[in-house]
PDB file of C-alpha atoms and ligand atoms in Angstrom:
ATOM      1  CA  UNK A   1      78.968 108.968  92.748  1.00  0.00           C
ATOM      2  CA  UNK A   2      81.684 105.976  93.588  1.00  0.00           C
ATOM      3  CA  UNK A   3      82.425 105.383  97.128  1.00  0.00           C
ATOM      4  CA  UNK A   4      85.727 102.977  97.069  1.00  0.00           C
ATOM      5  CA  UNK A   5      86.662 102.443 100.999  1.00  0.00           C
ATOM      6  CA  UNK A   6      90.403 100.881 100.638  1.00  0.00           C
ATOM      7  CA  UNK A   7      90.903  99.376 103.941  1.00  0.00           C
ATOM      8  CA  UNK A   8      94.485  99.135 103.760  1.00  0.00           C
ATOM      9  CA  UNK A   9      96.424  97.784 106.223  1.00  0.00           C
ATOM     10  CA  UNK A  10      94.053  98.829 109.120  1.00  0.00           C
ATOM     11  CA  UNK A  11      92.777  95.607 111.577  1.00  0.00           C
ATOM     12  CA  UNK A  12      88.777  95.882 110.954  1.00  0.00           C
ATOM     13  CA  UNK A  13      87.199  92.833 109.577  1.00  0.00           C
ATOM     14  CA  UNK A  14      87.280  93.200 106.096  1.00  0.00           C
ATOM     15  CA  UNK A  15      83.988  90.547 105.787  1.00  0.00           C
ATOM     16  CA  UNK A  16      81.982  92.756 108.517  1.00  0.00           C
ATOM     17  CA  UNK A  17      82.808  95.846 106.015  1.00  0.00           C
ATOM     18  CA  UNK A  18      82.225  94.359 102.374  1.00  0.00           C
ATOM     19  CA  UNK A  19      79.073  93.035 103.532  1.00  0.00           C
ATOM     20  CA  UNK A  20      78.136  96.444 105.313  1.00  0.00           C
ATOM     21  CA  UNK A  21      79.109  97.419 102.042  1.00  0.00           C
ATOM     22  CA  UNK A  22      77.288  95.596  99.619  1.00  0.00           C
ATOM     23  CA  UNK A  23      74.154  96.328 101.761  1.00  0.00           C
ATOM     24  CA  UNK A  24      73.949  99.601 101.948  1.00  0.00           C
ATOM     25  CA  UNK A  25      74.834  99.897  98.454  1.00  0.00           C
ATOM     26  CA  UNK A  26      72.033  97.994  97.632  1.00  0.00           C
ATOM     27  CA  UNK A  27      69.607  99.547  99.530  1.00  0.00           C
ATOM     28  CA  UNK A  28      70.783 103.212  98.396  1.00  0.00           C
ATOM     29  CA  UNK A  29      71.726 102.280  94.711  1.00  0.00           C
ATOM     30  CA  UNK A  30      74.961 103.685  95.051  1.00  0.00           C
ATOM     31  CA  UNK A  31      77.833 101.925  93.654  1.00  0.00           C
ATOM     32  CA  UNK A  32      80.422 101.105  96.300  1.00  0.00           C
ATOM     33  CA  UNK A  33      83.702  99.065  96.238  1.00  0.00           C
ATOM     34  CA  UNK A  34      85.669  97.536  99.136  1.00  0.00           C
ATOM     35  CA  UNK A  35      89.797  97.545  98.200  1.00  0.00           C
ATOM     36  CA  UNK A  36      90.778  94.865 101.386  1.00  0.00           C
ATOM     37  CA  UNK A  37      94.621  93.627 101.493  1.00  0.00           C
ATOM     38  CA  UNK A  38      96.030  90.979  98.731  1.00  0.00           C
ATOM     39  CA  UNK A  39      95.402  88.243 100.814  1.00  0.00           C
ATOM     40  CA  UNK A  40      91.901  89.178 101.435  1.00  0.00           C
ATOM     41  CA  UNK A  41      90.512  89.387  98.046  1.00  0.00           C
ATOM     42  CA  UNK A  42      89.175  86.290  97.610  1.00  0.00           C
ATOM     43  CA  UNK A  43      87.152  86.206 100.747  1.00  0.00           C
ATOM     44  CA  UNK A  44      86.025  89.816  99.784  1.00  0.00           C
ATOM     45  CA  UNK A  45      84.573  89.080  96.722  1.00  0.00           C
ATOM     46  CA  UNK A  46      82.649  86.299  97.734  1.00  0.00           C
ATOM     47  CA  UNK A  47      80.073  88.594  99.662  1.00  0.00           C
ATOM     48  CA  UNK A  48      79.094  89.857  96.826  1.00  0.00           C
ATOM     49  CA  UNK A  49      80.538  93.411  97.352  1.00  0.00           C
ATOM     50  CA  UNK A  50      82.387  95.068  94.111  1.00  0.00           C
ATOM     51  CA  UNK A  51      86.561  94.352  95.194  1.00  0.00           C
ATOM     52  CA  UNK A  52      88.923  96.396  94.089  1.00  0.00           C
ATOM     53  CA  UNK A  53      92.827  95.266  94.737  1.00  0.00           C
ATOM     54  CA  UNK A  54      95.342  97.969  96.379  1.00  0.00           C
ATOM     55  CA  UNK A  55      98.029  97.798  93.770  1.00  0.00           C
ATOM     56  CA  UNK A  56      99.081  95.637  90.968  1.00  0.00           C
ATOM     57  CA  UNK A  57     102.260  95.294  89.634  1.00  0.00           C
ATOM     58  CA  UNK A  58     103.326  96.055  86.248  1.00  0.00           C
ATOM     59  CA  UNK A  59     104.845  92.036  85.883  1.00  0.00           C
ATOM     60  CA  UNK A  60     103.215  89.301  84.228  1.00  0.00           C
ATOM     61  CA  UNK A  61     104.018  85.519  85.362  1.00  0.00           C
ATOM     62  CA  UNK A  62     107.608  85.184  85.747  1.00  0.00           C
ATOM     63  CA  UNK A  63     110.766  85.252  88.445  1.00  0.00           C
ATOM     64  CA  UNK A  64     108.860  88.103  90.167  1.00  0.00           C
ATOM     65  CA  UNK A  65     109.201  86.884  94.081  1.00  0.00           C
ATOM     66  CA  UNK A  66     106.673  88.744  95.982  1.00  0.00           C
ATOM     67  CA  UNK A  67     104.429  90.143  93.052  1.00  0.00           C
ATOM     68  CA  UNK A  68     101.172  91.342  92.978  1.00  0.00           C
ATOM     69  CA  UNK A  69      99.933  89.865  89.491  1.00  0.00           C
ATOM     70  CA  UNK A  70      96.761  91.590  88.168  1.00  0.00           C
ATOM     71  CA  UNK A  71      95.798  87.869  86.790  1.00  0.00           C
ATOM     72  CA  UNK A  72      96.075  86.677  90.333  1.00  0.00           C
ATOM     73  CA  UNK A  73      93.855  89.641  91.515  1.00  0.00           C
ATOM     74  CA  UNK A  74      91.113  89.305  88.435  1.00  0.00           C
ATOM     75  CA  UNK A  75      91.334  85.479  89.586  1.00  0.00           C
ATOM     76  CA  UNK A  76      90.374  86.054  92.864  1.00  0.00           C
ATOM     77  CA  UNK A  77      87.683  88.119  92.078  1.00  0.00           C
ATOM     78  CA  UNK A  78      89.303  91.664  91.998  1.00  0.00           C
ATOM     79  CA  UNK A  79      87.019  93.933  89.470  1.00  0.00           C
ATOM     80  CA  UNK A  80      89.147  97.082  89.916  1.00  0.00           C
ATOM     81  CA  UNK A  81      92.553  97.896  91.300  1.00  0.00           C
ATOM     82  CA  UNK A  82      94.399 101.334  92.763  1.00  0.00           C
ATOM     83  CA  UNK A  83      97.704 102.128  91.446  1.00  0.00           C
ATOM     84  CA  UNK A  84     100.279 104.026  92.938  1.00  0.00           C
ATOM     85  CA  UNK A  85      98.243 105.083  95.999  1.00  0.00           C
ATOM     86  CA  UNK A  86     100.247 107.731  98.343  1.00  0.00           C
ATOM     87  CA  UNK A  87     101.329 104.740 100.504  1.00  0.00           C
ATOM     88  CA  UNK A  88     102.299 102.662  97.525  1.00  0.00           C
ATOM     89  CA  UNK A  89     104.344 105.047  94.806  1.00  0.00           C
ATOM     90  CA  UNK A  90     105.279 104.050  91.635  1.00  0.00           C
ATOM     91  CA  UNK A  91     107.728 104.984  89.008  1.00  0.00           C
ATOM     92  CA  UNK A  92     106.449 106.344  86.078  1.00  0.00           C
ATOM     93  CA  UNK A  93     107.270 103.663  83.882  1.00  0.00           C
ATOM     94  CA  UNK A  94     106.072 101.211  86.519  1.00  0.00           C
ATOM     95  CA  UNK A  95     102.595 102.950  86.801  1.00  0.00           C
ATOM     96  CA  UNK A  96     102.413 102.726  82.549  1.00  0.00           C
ATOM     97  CA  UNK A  97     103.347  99.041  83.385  1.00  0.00           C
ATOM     98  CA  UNK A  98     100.725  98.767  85.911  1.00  0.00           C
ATOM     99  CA  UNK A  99      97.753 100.103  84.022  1.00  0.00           C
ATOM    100  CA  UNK A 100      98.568  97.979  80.964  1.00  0.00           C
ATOM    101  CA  UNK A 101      98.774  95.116  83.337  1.00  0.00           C
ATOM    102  CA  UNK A 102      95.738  95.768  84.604  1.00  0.00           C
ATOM    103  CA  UNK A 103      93.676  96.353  81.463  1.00  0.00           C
ATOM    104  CA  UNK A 104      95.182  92.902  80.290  1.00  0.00           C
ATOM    105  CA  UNK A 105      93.909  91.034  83.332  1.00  0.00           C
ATOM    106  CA  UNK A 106      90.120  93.422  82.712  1.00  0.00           C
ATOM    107  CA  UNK A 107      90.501  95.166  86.153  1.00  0.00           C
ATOM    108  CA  UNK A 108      89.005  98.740  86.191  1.00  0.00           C
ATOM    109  CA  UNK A 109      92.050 101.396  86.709  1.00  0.00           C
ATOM    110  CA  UNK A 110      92.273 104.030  89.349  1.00  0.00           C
ATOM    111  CA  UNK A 111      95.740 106.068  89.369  1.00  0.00           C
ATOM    112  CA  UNK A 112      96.000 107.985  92.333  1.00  0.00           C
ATOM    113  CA  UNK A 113      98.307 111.347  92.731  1.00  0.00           C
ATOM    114  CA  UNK A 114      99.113 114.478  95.150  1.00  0.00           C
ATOM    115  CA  UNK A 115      98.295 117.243  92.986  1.00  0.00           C
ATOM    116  CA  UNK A 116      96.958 118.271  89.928  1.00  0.00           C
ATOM    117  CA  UNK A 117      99.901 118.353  88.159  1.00  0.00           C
ATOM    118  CA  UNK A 118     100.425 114.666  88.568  1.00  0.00           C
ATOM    119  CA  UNK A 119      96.745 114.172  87.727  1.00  0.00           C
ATOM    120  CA  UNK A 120      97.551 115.374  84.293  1.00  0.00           C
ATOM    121  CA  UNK A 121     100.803 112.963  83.848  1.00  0.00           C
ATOM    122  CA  UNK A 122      98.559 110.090  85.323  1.00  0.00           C
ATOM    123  CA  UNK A 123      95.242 110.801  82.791  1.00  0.00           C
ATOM    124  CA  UNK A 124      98.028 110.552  79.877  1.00  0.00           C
ATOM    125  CA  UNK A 125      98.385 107.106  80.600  1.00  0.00           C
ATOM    126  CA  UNK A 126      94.618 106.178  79.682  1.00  0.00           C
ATOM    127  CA  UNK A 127      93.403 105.104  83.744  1.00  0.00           C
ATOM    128  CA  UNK A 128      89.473 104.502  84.009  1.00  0.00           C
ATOM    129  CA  UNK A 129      90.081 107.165  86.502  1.00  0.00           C
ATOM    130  CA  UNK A 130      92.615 109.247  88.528  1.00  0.00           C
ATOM    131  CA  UNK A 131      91.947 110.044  91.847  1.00  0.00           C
ATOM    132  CA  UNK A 132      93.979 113.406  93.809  1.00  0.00           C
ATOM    133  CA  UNK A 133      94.680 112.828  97.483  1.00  0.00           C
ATOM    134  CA  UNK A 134      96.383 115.710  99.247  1.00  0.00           C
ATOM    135  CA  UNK A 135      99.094 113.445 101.031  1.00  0.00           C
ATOM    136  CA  UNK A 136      99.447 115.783 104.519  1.00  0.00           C
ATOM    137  CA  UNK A 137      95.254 115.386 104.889  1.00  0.00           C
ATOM    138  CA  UNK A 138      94.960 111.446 104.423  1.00  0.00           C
ATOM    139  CA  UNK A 139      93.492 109.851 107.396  1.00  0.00           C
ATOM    140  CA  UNK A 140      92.670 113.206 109.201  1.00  0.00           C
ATOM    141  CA  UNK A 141      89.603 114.466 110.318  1.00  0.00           C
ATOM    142  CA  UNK A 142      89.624 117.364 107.807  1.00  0.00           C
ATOM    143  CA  UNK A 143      88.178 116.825 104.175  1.00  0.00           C
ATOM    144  CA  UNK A 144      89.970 117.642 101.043  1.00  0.00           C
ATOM    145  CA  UNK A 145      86.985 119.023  99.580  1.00  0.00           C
ATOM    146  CA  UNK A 146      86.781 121.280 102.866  1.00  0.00           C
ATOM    147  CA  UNK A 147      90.591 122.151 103.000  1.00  0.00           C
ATOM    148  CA  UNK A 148      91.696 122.668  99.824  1.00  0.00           C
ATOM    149  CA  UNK A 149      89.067 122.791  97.318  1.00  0.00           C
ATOM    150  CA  UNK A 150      90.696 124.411  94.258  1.00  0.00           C
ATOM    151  CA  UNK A 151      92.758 121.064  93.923  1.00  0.00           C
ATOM    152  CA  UNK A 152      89.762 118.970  93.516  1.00  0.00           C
ATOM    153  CA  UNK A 153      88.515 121.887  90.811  1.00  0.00           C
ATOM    154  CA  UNK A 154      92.047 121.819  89.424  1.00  0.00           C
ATOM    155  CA  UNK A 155      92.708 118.499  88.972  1.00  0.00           C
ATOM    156  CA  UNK A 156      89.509 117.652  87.413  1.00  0.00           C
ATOM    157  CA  UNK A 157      90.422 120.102  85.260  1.00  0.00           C
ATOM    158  CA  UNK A 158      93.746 118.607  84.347  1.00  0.00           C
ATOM    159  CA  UNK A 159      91.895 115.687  83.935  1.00  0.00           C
ATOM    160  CA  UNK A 160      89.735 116.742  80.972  1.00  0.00           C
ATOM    161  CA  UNK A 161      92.588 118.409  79.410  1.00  0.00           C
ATOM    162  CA  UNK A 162      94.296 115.743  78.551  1.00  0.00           C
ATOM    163  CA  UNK A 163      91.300 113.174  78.359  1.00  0.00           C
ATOM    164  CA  UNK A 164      87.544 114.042  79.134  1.00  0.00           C
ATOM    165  CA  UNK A 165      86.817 110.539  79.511  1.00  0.00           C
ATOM    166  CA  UNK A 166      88.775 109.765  82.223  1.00  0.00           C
ATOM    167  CA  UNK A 167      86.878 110.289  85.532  1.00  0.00           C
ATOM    168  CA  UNK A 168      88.330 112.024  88.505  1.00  0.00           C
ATOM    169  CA  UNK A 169      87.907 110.601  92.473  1.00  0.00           C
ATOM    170  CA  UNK A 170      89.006 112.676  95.565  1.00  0.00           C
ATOM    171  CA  UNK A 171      90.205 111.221  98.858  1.00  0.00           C
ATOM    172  CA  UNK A 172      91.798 112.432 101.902  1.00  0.00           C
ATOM    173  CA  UNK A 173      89.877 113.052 105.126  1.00  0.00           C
ATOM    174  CA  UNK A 174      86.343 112.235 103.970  1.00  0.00           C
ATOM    175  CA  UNK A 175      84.103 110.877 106.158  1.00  0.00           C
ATOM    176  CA  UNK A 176      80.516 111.792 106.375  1.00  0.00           C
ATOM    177  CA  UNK A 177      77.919 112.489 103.584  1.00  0.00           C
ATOM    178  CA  UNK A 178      78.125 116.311 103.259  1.00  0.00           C
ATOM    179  CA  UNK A 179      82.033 115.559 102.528  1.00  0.00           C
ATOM    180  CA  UNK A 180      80.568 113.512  99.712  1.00  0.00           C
ATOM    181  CA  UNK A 181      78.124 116.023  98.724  1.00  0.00           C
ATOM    182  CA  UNK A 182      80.992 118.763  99.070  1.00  0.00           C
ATOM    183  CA  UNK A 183      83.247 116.647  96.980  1.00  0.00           C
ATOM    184  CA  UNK A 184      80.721 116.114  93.966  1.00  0.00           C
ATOM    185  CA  UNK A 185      80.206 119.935  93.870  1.00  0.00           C
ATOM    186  CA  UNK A 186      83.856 120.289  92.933  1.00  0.00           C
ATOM    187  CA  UNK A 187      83.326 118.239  90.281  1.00  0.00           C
ATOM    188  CA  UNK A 188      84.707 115.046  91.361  1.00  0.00           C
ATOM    189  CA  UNK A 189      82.732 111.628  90.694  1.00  0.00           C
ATOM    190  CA  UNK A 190      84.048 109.119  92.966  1.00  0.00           C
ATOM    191  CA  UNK A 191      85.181 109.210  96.480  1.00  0.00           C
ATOM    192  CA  UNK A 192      88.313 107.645  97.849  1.00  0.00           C
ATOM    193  CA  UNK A 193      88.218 106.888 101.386  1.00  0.00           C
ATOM    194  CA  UNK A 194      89.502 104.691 104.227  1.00  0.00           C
ATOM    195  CA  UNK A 195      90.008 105.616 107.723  1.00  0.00           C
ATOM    196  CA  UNK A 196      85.643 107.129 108.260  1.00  0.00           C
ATOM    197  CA  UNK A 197      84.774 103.621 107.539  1.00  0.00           C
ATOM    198  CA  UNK A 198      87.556 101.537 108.314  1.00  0.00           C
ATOM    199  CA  UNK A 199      88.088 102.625 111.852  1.00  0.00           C
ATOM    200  CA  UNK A 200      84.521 103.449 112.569  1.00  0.00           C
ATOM    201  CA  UNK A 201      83.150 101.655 115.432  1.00  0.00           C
ATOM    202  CA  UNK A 202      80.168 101.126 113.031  1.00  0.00           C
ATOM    203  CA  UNK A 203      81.165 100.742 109.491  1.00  0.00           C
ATOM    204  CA  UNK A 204      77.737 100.109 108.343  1.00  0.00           C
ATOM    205  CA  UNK A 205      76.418 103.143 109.963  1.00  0.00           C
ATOM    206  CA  UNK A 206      79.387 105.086 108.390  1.00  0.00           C
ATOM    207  CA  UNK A 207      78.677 104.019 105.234  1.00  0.00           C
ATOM    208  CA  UNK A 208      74.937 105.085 105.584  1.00  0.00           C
ATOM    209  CA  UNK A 209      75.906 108.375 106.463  1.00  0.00           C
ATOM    210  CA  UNK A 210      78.247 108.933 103.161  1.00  0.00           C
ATOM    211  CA  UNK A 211      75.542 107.584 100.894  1.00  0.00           C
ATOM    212  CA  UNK A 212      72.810 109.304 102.924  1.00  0.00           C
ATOM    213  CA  UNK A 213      72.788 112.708 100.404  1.00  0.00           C
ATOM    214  CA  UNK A 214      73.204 110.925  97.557  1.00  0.00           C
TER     215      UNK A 214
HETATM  216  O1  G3H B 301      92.859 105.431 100.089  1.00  0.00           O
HETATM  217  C1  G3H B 301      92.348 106.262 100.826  1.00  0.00           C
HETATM  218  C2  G3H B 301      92.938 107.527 101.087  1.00  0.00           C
HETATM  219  O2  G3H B 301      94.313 107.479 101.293  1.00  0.00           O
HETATM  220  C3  G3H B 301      92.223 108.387 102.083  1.00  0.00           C
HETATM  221  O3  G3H B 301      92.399 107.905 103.380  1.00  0.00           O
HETATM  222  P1  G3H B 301      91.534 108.568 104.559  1.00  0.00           P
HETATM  223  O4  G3H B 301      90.102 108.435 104.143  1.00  0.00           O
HETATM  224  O5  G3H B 301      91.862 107.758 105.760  1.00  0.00           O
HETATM  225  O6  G3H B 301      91.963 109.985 104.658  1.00  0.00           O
END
């Protein structure tokens, strides 16, 4: 299981969680990533922790005035990058853009989407992996894989009927270890989350508690 906490805009110290991070992944073996803001990439990556970027956009170099280049995001030490998260939507053609962008630069693709009808359209474009977040349940207390389980079933089986090799993530309300547990039962293989470790008073302790079942 892959446990990618995308802080996104929240105010926690995005050093105190990618080194949480990288600890407790080490001590438990499982993989976790840390996706921190743009600007905060750099200083992610250089704890060691696997850093994912929030977005990329489909642009190369060029007259793009405030771009998010996947170069600049490899550069800085960005392994993996979401696209078209629920708080960052894409057009189609933009999210085609942004995956090829983002192979080019050798960042790891995660395509995110609201249902499984969009996982579908998004594992036709070739991701690493999709991930379906249930927009109304993102940053509740309420898991997906507790609220609405047949769209965790359903889009991982969109996924594979397009393309079995493209892995399916859930996200949207998780925040302890039997949501993670819950989650992987439904068939998904990585774990989108945020506000369980990014507003926890303890992040490190909320990260042992997701990886604790594992
Ligand atoms: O990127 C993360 C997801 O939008 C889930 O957010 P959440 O864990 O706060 O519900």
């Amino acid at each position: 299981m892959f446990i990618l906490v995308n802080l996104k805009a929240y105010p926690c110290d995005p050093i105190e969680v990618a080194t949480a991070a990288r600890e407790v992944s080490e001590e438990s073996g499982v993989r976790i990533a840390v996706s921190p803001q743009a600007a905060d990439i750099a200083r992610v990556a250089e704890t060691g922790v696997e850093t994912w970027a929030q977005h990329v956009d489909p642009n190369g170099h060029g007259s793009h005035t405030g771009s998010t280049l996947a170069e600049a995001a490899a550069e800085a030490g960005a392994e993996g990058t979401l696209i078209n998260h629920s708080e960052k939507r894409l057009k189609l053609a933009d999210i085609d853009g942004s995956v090829r962008a983002a192979e080019r630069a050798g960042l790891e693709t995660c395509v995110c989407a609201n249902n499984p009808a969009q996982i579908g359209a998004a594992a036709a474009l070739g991701p690493d992996s999709v991930a379906v977040e249930p927009p109304e349940l993102i940053g509740g207390d309420v898991s997906v894989a507790t609220a609405d389980p047949d769209i965790v079933e359903d889009a991982v089986e969109a996924a594979a009927s397009v393309d079995e090799d493209v892995e399916v993530f859930c996200g949207a309300g998780i925040s302890s270890g039997d949501d993670v547990e819950a989650a992987g039962d439904l068939g998904a293989t990585g774990i989108l989350l945020a506000s369980g470790v990014a507003k926890a008073d303890d992040p490190r302790a909320a990260l042992e508690d997701l990886v604790e079942p594992l």
